Tab-separated table of C-alpha atoms and ligand atoms in Angstrom:
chain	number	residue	atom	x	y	z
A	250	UNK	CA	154.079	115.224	59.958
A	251	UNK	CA	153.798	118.183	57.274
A	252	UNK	CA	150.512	117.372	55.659
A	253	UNK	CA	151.581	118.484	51.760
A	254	UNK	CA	149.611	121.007	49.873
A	255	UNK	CA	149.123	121.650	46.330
A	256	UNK	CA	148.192	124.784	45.579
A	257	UNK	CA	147.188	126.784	42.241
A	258	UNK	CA	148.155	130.310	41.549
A	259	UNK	CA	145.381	131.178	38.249
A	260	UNK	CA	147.231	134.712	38.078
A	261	UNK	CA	145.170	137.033	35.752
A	262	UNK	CA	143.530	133.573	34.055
A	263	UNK	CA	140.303	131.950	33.016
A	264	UNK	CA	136.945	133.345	32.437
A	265	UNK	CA	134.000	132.778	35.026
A	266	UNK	CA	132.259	130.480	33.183
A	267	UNK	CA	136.144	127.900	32.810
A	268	UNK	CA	136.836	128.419	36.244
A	269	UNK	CA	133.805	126.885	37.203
A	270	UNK	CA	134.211	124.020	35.424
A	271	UNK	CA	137.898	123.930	36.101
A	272	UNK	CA	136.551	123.587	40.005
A	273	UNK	CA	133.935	120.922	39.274
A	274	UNK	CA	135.878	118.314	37.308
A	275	UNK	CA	138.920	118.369	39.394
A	276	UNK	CA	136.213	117.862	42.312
A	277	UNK	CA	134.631	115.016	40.205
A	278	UNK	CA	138.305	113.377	40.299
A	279	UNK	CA	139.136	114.097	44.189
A	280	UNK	CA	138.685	111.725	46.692
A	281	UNK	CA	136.682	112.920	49.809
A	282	UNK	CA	139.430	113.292	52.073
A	283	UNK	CA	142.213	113.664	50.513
A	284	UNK	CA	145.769	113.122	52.078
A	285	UNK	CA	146.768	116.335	50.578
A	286	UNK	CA	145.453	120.016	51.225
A	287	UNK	CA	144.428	121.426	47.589
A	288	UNK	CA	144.030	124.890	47.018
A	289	UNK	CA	142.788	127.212	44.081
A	290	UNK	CA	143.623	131.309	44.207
A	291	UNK	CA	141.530	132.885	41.946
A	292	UNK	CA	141.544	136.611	40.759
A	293	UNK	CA	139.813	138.743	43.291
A	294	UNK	CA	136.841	139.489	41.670
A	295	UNK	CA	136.138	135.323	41.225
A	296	UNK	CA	136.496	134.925	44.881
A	297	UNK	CA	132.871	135.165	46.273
A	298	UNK	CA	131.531	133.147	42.890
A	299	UNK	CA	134.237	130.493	43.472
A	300	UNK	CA	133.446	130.118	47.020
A	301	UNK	CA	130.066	128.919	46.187
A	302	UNK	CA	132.229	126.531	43.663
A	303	UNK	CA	134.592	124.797	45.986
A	304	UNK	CA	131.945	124.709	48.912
A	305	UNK	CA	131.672	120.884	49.959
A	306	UNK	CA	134.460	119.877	47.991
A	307	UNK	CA	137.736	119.509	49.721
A	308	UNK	CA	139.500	122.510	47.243
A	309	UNK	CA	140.264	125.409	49.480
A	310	UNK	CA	140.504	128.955	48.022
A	311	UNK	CA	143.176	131.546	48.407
A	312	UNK	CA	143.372	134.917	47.282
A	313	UNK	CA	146.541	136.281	45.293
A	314	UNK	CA	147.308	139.543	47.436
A	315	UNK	CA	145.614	141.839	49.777
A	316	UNK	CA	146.433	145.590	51.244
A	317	UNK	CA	147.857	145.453	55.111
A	318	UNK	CA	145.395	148.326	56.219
A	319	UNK	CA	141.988	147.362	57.405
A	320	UNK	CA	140.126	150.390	55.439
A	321	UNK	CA	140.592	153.467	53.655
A	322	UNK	CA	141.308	155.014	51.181
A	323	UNK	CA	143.510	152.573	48.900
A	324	UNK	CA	141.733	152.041	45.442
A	325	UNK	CA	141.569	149.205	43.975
A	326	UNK	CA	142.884	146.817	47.088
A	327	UNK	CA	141.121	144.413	49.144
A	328	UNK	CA	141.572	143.784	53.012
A	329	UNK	CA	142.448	140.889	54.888
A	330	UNK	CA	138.757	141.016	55.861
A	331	UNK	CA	137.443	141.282	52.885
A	332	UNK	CA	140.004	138.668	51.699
A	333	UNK	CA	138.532	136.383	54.448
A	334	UNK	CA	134.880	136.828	54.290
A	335	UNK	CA	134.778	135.578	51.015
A	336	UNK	CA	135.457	132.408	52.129
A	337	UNK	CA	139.295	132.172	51.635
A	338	UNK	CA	141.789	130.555	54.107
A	339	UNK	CA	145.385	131.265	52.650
A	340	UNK	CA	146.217	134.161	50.648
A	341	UNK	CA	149.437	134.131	48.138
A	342	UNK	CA	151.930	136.816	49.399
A	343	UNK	CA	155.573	138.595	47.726
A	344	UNK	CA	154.890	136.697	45.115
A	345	UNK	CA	157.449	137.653	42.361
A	346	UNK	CA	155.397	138.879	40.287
A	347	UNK	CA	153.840	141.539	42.376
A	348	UNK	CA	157.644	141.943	43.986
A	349	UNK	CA	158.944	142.560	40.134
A	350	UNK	CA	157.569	141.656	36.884
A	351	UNK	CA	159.770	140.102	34.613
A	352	UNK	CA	159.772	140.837	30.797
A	353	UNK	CA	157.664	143.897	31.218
A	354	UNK	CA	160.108	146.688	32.004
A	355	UNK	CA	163.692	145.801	32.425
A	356	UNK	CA	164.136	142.272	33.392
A	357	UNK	CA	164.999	143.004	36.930
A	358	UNK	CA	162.472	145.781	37.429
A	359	UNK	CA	159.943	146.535	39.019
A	360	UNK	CA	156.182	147.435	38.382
A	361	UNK	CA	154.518	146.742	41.764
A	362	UNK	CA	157.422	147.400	43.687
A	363	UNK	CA	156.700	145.300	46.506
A	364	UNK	CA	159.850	145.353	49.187
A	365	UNK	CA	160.352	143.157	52.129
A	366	UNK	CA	158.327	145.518	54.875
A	367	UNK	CA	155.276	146.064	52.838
A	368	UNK	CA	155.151	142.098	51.781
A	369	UNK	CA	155.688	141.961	56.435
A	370	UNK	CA	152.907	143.850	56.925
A	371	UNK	CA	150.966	141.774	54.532
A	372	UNK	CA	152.047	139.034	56.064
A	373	UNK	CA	150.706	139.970	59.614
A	374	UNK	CA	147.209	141.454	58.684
A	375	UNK	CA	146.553	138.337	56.983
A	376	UNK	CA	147.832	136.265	60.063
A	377	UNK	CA	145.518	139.013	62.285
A	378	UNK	CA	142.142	138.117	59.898
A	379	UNK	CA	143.437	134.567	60.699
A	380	UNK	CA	144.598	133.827	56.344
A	381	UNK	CA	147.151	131.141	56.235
A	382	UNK	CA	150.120	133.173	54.263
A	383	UNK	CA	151.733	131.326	51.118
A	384	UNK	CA	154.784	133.049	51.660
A	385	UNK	CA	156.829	133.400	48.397
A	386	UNK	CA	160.404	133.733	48.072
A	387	UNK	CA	163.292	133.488	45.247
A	388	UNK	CA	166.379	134.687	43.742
A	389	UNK	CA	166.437	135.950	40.309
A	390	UNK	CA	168.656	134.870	37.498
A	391	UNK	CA	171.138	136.936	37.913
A	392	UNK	CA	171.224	136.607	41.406
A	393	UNK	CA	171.894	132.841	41.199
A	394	UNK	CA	174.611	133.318	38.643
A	395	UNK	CA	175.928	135.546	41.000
A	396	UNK	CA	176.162	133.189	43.847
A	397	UNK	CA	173.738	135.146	45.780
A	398	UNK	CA	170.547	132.608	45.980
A	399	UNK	CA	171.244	132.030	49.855
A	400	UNK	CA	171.533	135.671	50.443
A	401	UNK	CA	168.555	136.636	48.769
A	402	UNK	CA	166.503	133.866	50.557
A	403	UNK	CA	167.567	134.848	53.774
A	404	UNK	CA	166.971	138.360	53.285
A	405	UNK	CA	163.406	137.855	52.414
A	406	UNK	CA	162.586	135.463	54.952
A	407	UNK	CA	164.193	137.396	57.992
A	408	UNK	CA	162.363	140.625	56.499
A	409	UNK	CA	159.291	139.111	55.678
A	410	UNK	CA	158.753	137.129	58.399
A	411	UNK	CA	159.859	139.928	61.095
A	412	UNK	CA	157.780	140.050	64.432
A	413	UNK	CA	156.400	136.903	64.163
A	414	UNK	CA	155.790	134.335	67.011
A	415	UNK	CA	157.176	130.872	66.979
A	416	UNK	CA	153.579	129.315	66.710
A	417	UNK	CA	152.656	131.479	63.676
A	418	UNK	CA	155.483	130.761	61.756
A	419	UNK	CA	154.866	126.613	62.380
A	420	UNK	CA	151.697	127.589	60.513
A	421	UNK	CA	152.545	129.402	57.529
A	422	UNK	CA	153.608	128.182	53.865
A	423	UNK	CA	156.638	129.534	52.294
A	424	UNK	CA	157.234	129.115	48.947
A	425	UNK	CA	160.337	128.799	46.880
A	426	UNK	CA	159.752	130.271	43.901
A	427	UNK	CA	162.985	131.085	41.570
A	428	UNK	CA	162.470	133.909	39.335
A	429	UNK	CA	164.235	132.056	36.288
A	430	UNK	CA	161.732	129.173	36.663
A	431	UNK	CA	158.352	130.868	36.839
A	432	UNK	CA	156.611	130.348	33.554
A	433	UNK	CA	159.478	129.358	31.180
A	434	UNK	CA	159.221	126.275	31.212
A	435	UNK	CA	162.301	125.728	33.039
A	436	UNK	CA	162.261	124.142	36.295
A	437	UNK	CA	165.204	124.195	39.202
A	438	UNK	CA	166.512	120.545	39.221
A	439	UNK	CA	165.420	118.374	42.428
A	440	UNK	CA	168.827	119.003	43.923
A	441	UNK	CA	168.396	122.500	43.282
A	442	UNK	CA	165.063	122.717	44.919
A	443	UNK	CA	166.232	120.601	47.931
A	444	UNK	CA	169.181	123.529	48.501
A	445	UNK	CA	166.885	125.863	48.286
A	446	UNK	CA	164.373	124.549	50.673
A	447	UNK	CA	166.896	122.942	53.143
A	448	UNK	CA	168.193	126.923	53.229
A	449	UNK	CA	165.105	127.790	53.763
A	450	UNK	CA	164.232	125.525	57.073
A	451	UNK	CA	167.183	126.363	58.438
A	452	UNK	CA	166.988	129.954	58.145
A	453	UNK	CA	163.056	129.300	60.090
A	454	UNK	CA	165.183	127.160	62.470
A	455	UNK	CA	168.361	130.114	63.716
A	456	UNK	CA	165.274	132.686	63.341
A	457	UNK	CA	162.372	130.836	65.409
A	458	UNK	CA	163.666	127.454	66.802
A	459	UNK	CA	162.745	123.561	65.975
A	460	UNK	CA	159.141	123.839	66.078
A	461	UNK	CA	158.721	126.302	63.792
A	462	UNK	CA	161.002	124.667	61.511
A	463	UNK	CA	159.312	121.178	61.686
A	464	UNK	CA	156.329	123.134	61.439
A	465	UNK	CA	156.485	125.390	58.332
A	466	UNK	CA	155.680	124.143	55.122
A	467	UNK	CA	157.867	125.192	52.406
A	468	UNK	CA	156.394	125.065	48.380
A	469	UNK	CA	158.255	124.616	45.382
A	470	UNK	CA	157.090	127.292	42.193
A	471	UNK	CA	158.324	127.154	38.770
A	472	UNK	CA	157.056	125.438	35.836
A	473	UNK	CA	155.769	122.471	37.733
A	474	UNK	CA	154.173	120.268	35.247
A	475	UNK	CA	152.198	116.770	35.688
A	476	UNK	CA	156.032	114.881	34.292
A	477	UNK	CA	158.448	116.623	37.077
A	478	UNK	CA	155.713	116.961	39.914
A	479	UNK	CA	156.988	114.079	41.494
A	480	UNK	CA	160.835	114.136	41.322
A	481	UNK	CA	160.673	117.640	43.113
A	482	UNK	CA	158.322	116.081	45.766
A	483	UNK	CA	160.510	113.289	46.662
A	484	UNK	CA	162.667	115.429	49.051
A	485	UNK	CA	161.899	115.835	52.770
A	486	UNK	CA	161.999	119.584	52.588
A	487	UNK	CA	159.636	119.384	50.028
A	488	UNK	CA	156.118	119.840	51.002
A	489	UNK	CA	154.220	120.802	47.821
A	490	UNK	CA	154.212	122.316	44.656
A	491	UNK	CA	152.522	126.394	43.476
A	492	UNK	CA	151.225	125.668	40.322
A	493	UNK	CA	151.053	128.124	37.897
A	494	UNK	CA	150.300	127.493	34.247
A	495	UNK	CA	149.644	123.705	34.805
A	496	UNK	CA	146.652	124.753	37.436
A	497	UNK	CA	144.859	126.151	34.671
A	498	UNK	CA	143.853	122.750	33.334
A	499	UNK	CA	141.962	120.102	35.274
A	500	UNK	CA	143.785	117.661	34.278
A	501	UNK	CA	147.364	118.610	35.125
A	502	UNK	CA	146.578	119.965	37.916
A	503	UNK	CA	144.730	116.201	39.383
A	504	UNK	CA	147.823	114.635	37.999
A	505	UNK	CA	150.130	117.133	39.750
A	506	UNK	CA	147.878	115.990	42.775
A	507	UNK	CA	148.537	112.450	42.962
A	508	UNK	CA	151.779	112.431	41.947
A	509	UNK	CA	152.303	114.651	45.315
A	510	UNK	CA	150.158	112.113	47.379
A	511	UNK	CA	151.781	109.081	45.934
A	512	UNK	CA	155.298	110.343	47.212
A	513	UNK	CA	154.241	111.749	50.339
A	514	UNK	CA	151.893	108.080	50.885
A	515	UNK	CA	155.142	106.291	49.923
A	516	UNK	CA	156.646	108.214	52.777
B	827	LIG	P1	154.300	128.497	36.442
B	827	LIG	O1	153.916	127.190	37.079
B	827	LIG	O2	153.380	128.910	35.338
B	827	LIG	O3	155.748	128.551	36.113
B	827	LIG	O4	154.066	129.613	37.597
B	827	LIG	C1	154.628	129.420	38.843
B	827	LIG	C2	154.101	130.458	39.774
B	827	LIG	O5	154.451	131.602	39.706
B	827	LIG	C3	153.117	130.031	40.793
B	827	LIG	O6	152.896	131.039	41.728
């Protein structure tokens, strides 16, 4: 059984002081052990102050990026070691927004640039420091209207995933994250999502075989709010939400919580 995982992707948010008490009141409302893995990704420079935050609570922290090369000369980037000694276990990875950032340049352009092989080699430092990936993938909007969503899906998980071992991809998180639907306020349908991910899992599945397939947990991005959290969820392909905006609130993001543990619990 997938255990499910709700994760939160703070982007470029909250002040020190807010994400510190963003941390402690959504650990006052956690159970102990909860049935679902929760996880906060903070900006870089919050990561060694948030560990201390999350530290016997059952959040888990994630970072938002991280170079491939162990040292050098790369300003302003951060290792998977350094990633890892802060105290992170996943680390958010081709996420759109560092892959293209929409609304700043042309709508399809890019700023970061990030292609498939430099998001791989991400992808297998972070493995080699022993980071759980959060794997993102999605078409754009004028992809989809193009008919192109599998295509685009399968390009980025063959590329990004390339050289992996069975075992490692079982591990990882991959999440589906259409373009259109981050931060607009407009979120794929449930039937949508389930294409998606059901492409998804069976692009894992001709790539790395059954295991990895029933292994791999697979995400859903895009304006998830507290209201649709669980509609998305109740899919078997479905194994958890990235959260952006609605992370940024304690509230939201505990209700975006149990609604994921109530369908998972209902089975
Ligand atoms: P929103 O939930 O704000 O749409 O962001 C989704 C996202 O990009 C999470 O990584």
């Amino acid at each position: 059984v997938r255990r499910p995982l709700v994760a939160g992707n703070w982007k470029m948010n909250l002040d020190l002081a807010s994400a510190r008490e963003l941390v402690s009141s959504l650990a006052a409302k956690l159970p102990a052990e909860p049935s679902a893995e929760i996880l906060v990704c903070p900006p870089f420079i919050y990561l060694f102050p948030m560990a201390k935050a999350v530290n016997e609570t059952p959040i888990r922290m994630g970072a938002q990026n991280l170079w491939p090369e162990p040292k050098g000369a790369f300003t302003g980037e951060c290792s998977a070691r350094m990633v890892r000694k802060t105290g992170c276990t996943h680390v958010i990875l081709g996420h759109s927004e560092r892959r293209h950032t929409i609304g700043w340049t042309d709508p399809e352009g890019s700023v970061h640039g990030e292609d498939d092989s430099l998001i791989n080699r991400k992808v297998h430092a972070a493995l080699g420091e022993g980071l759980v990936p959060v794997f993102c993938v999605g078409e754009t909007l004028r992809q989809r209207d193009k008919g192109e969503m599998e295509a685009v899906i399968s390009r980025q998980v063959v590329a990004g995933l390339n050289g992996l071992r069975p075992e490692q991809v079982a591990g990882l998180v991959i999440a589906y994250e259409p373009v259109w639907a981050i931060g607009t306020g407009r979120t794929a349908s449930p039937e949508q999502a389930a294409e998606a991910h059901r492409h998804i899992r069976r692009v894992v599945f001709e790539q790395y075989g059954g295991e990895a397939a029933a292994g791999v947990r697979i995400l859903y991005g895009g304006s998830v709010t507290p209201e649709n959290a669980e509609s998305l969820m109740n899919n078997e392909d479905v194994d958890g939400v990235l959260v952006g905006g609605a992370s940024l609130h304690a509230d939201d993001f505990f209700a975006i919580i149990q609604a994921c543990i109530s369908v998972k619990d209902r089975g």
